[in-house]
Coordinates of C-alpha atoms and ligand atoms in Angstrom, one line a residue:
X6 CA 18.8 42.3 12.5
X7 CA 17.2 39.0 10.6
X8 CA 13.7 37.9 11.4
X9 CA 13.9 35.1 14.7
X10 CA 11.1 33.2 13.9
X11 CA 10.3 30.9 16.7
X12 CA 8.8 27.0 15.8
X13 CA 5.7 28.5 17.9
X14 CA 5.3 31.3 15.8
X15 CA 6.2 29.3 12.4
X16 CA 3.2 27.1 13.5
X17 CA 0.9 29.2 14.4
X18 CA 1.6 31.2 11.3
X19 CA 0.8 28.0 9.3
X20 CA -2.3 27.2 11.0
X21 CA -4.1 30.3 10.5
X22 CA -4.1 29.5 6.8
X23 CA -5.7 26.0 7.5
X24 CA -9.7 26.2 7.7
X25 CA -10.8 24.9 10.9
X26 CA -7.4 24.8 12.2
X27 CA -8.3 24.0 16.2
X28 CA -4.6 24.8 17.4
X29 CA -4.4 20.9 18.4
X30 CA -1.5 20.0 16.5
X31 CA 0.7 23.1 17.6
X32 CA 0.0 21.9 20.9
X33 CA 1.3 18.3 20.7
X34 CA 4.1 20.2 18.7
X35 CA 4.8 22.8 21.7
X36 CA 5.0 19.2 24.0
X37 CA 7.6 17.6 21.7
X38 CA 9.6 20.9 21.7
X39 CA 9.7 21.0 25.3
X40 CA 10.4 17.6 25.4
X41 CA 13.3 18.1 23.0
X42 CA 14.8 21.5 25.0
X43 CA 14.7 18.7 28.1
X44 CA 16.4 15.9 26.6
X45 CA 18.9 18.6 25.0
X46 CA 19.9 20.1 28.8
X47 CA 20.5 16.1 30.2
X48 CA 22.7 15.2 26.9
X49 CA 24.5 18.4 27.2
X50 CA 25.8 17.5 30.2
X51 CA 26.1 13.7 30.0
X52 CA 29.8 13.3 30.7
X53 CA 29.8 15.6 33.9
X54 CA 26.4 13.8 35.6
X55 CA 25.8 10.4 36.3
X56 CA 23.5 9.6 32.8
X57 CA 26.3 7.9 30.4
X58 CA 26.0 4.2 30.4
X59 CA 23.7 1.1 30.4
X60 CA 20.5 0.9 32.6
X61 CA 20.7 -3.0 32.7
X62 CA 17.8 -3.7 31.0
X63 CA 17.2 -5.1 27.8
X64 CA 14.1 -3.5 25.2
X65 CA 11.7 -4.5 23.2
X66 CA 14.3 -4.8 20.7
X67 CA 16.4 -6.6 22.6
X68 CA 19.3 -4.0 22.9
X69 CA 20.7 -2.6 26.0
X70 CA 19.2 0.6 27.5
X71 CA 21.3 3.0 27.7
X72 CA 20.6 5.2 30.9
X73 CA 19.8 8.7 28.6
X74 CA 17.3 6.4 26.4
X75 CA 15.2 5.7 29.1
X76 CA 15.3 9.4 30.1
X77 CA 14.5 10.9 27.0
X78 CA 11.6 8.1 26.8
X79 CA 9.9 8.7 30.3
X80 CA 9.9 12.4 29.2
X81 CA 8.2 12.5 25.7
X82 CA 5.5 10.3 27.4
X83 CA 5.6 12.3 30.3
X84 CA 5.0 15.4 28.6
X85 CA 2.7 14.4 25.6
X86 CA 0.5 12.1 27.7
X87 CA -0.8 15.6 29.1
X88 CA -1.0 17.0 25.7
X89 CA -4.7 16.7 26.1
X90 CA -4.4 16.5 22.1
X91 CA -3.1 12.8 22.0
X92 CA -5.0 9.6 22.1
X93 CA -1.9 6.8 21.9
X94 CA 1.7 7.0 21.9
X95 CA 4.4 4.2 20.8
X96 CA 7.9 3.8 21.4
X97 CA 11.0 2.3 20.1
X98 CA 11.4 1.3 23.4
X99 CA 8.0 0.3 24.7
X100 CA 6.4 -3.5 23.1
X101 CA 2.6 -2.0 22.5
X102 CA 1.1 0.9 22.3
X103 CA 1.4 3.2 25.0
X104 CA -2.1 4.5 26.1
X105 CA -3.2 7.8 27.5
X106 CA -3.4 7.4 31.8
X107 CA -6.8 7.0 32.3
X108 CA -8.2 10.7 33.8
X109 CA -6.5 12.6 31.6
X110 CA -7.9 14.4 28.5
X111 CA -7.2 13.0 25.0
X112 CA -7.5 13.7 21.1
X113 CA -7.3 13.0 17.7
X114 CA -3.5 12.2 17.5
X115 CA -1.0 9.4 17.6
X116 CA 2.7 9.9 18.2
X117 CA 5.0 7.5 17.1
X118 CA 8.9 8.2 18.3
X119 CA 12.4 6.7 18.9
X120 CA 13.2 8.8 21.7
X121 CA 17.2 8.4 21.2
X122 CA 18.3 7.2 18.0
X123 CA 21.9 6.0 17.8
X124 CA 22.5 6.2 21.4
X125 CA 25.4 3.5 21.5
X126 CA 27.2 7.1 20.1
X127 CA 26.4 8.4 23.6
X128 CA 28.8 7.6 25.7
X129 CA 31.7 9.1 23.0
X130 CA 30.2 12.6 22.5
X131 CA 28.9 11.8 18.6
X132 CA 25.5 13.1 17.4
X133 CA 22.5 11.4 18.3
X134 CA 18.6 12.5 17.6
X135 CA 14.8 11.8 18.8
X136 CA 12.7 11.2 15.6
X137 CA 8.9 11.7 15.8
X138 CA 6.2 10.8 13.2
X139 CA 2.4 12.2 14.1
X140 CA -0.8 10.8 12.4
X141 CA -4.7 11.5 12.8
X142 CA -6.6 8.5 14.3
X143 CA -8.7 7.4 11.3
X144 CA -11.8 5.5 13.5
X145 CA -14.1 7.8 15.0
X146 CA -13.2 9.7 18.0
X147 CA -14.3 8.3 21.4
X148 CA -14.6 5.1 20.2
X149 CA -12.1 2.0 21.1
X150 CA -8.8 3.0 19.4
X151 CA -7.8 0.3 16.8
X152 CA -4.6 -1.4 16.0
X153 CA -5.0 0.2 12.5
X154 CA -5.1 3.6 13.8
X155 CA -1.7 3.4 14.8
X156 CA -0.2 0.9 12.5
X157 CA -1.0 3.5 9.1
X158 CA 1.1 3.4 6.1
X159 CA 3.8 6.2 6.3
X160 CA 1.5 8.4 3.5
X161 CA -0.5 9.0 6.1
X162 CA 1.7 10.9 8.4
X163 CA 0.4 14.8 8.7
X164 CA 4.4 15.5 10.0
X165 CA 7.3 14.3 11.1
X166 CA 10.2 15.9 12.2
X167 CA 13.6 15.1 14.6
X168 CA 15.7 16.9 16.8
X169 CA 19.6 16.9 16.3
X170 CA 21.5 16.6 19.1
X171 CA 24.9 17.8 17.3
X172 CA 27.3 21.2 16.9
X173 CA 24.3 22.9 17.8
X174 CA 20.7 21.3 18.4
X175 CA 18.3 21.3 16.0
X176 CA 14.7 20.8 14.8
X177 CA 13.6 19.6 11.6
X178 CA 10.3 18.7 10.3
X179 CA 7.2 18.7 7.8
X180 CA 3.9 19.2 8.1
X181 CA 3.5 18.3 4.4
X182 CA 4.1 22.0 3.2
X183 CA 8.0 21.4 2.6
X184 CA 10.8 20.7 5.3
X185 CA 11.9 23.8 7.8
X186 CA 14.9 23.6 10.1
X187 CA 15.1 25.3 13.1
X188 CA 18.5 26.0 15.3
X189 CA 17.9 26.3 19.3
X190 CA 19.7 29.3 20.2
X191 CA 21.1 28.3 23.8
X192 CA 20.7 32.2 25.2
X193 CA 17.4 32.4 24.2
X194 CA 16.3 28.8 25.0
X195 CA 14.2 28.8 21.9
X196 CA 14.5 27.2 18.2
X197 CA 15.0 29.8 15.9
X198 CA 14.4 29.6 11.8
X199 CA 17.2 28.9 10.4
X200 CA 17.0 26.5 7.3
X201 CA 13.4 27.6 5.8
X202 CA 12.4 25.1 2.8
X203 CA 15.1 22.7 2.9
X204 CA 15.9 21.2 -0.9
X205 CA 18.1 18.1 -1.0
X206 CA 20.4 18.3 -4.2
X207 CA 18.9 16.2 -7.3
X208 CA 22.0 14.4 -6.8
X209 CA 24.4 13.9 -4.2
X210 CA 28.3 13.3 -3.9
X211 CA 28.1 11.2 -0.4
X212 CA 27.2 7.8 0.0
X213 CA 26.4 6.4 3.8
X214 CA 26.4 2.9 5.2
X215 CA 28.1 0.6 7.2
X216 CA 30.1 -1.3 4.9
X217 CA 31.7 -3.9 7.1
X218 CA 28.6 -5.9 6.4
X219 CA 29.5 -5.5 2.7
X220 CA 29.4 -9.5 2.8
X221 CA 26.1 -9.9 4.4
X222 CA 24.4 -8.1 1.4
X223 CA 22.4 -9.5 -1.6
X224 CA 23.8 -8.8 -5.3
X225 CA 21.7 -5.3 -5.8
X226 CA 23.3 -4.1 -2.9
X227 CA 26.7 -5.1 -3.7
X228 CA 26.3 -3.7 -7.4
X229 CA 25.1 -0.4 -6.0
X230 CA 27.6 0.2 -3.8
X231 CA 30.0 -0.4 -6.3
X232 CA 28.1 2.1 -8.8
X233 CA 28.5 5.1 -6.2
X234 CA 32.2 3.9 -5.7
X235 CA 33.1 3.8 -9.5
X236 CA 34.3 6.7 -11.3
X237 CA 31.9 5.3 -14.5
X238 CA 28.7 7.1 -12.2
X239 CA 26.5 9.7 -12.9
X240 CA 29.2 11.9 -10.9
X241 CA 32.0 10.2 -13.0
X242 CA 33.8 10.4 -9.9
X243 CA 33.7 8.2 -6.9
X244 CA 31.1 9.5 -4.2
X245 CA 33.1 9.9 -0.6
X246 CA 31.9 7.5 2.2
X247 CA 30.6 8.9 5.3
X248 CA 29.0 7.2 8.1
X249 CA 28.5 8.0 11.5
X250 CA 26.0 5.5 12.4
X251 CA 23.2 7.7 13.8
X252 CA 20.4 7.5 11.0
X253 CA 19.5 11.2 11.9
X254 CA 23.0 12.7 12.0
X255 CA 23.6 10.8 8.6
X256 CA 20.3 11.7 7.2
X257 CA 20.4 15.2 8.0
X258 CA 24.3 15.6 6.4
X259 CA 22.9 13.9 3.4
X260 CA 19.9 16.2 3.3
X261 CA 22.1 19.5 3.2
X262 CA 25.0 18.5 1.1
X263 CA 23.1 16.0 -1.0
X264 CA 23.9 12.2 -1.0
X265 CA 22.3 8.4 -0.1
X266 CA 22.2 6.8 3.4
X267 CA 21.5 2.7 3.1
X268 CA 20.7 0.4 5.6
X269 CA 19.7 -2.5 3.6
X270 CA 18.7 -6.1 4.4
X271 CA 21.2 -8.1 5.4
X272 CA 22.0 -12.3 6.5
X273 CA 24.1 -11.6 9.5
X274 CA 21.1 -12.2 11.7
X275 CA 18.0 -14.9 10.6
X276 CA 15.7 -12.8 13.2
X277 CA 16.6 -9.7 11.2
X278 CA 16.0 -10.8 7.7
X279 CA 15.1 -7.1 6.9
X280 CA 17.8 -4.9 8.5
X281 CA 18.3 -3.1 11.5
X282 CA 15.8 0.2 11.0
X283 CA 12.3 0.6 12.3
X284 CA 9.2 1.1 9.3
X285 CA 7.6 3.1 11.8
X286 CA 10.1 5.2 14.4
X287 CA 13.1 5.3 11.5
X288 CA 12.1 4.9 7.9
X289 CA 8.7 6.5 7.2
X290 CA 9.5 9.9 9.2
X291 CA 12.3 10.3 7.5
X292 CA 11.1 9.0 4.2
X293 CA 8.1 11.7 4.5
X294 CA 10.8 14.4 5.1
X295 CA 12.5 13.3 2.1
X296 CA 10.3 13.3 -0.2
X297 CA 8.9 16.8 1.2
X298 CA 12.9 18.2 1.0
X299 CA 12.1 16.6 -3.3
X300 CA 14.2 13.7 -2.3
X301 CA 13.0 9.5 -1.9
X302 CA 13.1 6.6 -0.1
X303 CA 12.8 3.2 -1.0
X304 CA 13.6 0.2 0.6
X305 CA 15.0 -1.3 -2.7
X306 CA 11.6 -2.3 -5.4
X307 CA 8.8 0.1 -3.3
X308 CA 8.6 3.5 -1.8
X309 CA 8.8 3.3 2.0
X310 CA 5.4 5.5 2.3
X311 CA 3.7 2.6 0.7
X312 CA 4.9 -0.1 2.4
X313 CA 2.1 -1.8 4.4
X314 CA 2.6 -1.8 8.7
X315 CA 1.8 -5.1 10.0
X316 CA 3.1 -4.8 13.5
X317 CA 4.8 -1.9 15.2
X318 CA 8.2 -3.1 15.4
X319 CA 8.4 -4.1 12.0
X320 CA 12.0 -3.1 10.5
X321 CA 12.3 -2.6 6.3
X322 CA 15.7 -1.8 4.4
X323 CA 16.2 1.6 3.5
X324 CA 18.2 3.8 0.6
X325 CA 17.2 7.5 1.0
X326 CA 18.1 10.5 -0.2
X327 CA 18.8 12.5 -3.4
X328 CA 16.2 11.8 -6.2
X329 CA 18.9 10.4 -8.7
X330 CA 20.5 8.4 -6.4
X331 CA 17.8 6.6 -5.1
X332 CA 16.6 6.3 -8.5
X333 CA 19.5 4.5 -9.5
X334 CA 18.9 2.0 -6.4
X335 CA 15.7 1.3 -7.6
X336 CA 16.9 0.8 -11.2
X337 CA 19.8 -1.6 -9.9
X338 CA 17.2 -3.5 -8.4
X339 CA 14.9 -3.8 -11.4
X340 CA 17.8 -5.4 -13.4
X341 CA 18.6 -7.8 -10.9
X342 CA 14.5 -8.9 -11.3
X343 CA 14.6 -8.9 -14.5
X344 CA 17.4 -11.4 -15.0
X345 CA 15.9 -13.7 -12.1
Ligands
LIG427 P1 21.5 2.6 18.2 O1 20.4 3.5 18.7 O2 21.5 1.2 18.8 O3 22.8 3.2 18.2 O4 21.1 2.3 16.7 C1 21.1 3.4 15.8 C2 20.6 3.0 14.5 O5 19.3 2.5 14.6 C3 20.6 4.2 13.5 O6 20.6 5.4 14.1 C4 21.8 3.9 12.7 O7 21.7 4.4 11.4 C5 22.0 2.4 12.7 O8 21.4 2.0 13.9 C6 23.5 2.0 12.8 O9 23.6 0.7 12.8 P2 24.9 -0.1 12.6 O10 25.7 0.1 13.8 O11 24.5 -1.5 12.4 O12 25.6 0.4 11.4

């Protein structure tokens, strides 16, 4: 029979080899994996109860709500605000910084999470994902929480993970010691080892973005697209297009079989000069899982880790993925600078 390793267990496995480990973190973790098990029982069923569809409100973003958003929303902050472990939350849904109700016990941690991610795929059954990036406050503890505690540059994430709503459901994350994947086995009611150590090919064979903005683009863009379609590539063969439009479901494909997902910037809309994705709930939790799975991210000259967080729903372009590939982006772009 093969080992069924439990995320608990994984963690707890992992934490007795950190000094001074407190058993903090793998109870925020145990929250956020409850949380997930919830939000995986409503989306299972959405289709037969009454969950599918808009809400009627607008978000911070201003996108429609979709009924299952705000669900999976209220319970991640439901369920981590009494984490005891936490001492501010932040949502791709909420405007500011969610706070812990006042009388409960809080902690060291800050949770930062997009509690559905490509949710106008809900309503036709395609993949969707929550994606959740956890850092250490960096002021002292008890004292007034700062802006800068929660607005850190992606390098200081100590994990980040998402959950795959998909085939099956799945949990992926760091901690910084490589990327582990985890299968929820519905009988059991538990996510089970499945994908220890996850590697993403040097280079990939997939490319990933919506290319019906192909005229919105700047030249880089356009010149690396047509790089991964020529057959004159690394590959010497055309890389295959796939897209599905939910950055986790894309991202995790691409992390298995190997490949590049772009969002870049784009002129379709002035009050999105940088793209659709979010620096803080999108690019740097899945730019640190990258780079742990030997992979980058970039959003075109600098690495997404780097990048500076001025305000919490600050969006960046983003090419991620195999090593080569993104290097190549990067390359593209240094041309295009180079000639003015
Ligand atoms: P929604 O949550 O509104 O579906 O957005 C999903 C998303 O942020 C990300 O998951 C996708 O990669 C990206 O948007 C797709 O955007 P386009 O529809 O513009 O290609």
């Amino acid at each position: 029979m093969p080992q069924q390793v439990t995320v608990t267990e994984h963690l707890l496995l992992h934490q007795k080899r950190i000094p001074g480990a407190t058993g903090q973190f793998t109870r925020l973790f145990n929250e956020i994996v409850l949380s997930a098990k919830i939000i995986n029982r409503e989306v299972n069923k959405a289709g037969l109860v009454d969950v599918l569809g808009f809400t009627g409100k607008t978000n911070v973003q201003g996108e429609e709500v979709k009924k299952l958003d705000e669900y999976a929303n209220r319970i991640l902050i439901h369920r981590m605000a009494r984490s005891g472990v936490l001492c501010a939350m932040a949502s791709e849904e909420n405007a500011d910084i969610i706070e812990v109700p006042h009388g409960l016990p809080v902690g060291d941690y800050i949770c930062i999470f997009d509690p559905l991610d490509g949710s106008s795929n809900i309503d036709v059954n395609v993949n969707i994902g929550t994606i959740f990036s956890i850092f250490k406050r960096e002021s002292p503890e008890g004292s007034h929480l700062l802006s800068s505690d929660v607005l850190q540059p992606g390098l200081r994430q100590v994990a980040a993970g998402y959950v795959l709503y998909g085939t099956s459901t799945m949990l992926v994350f760091t901690t910084g010691d490589g990327v582990h994947g985890f299968t929820m086995d519905p009988g059991v009611g538990e996510f089970l080892l499945s994908h220890p150590n996850i590697r993403i090919p040097e280079r990939g064979r997939i490319y990933s973005v919506n290319e019906g903005y192909y005229s919105y683009w700047d030249e880089p863009t356009k010149a690396i697209l047509e790089y991964f379609k020529s057959s004159d590539n690394n590959n010497r063969k055309p890389y295959s297009g796939r897209y599905i439009g939910s950055l986790v479901a894309d991202f995790h494909r691409n992390l298995i079989y190997g490949g590049i997902f772009m969002y870049p910037a784009d002129n379709r809309d002035p009050k999105k000069p940088q793209g659709k994705l979010r620096l803080t709930c999108e690019a740097n939790p899945m730019a640190f899982l990258a780079e742990q799975a030997g992979g980058m991210a970039v959003d075109g000259r600098n690495r997404i880790l780097e990048l500076e967080v001025e305000h919490l729903h600050q969006r960046t372009p983003l090419f991620i993925g195999s090593r080569e590939d993104v290097l190549k982006v990067r390359e593209v772009y240094r041309e295009f600078d180079a000639k003015g």
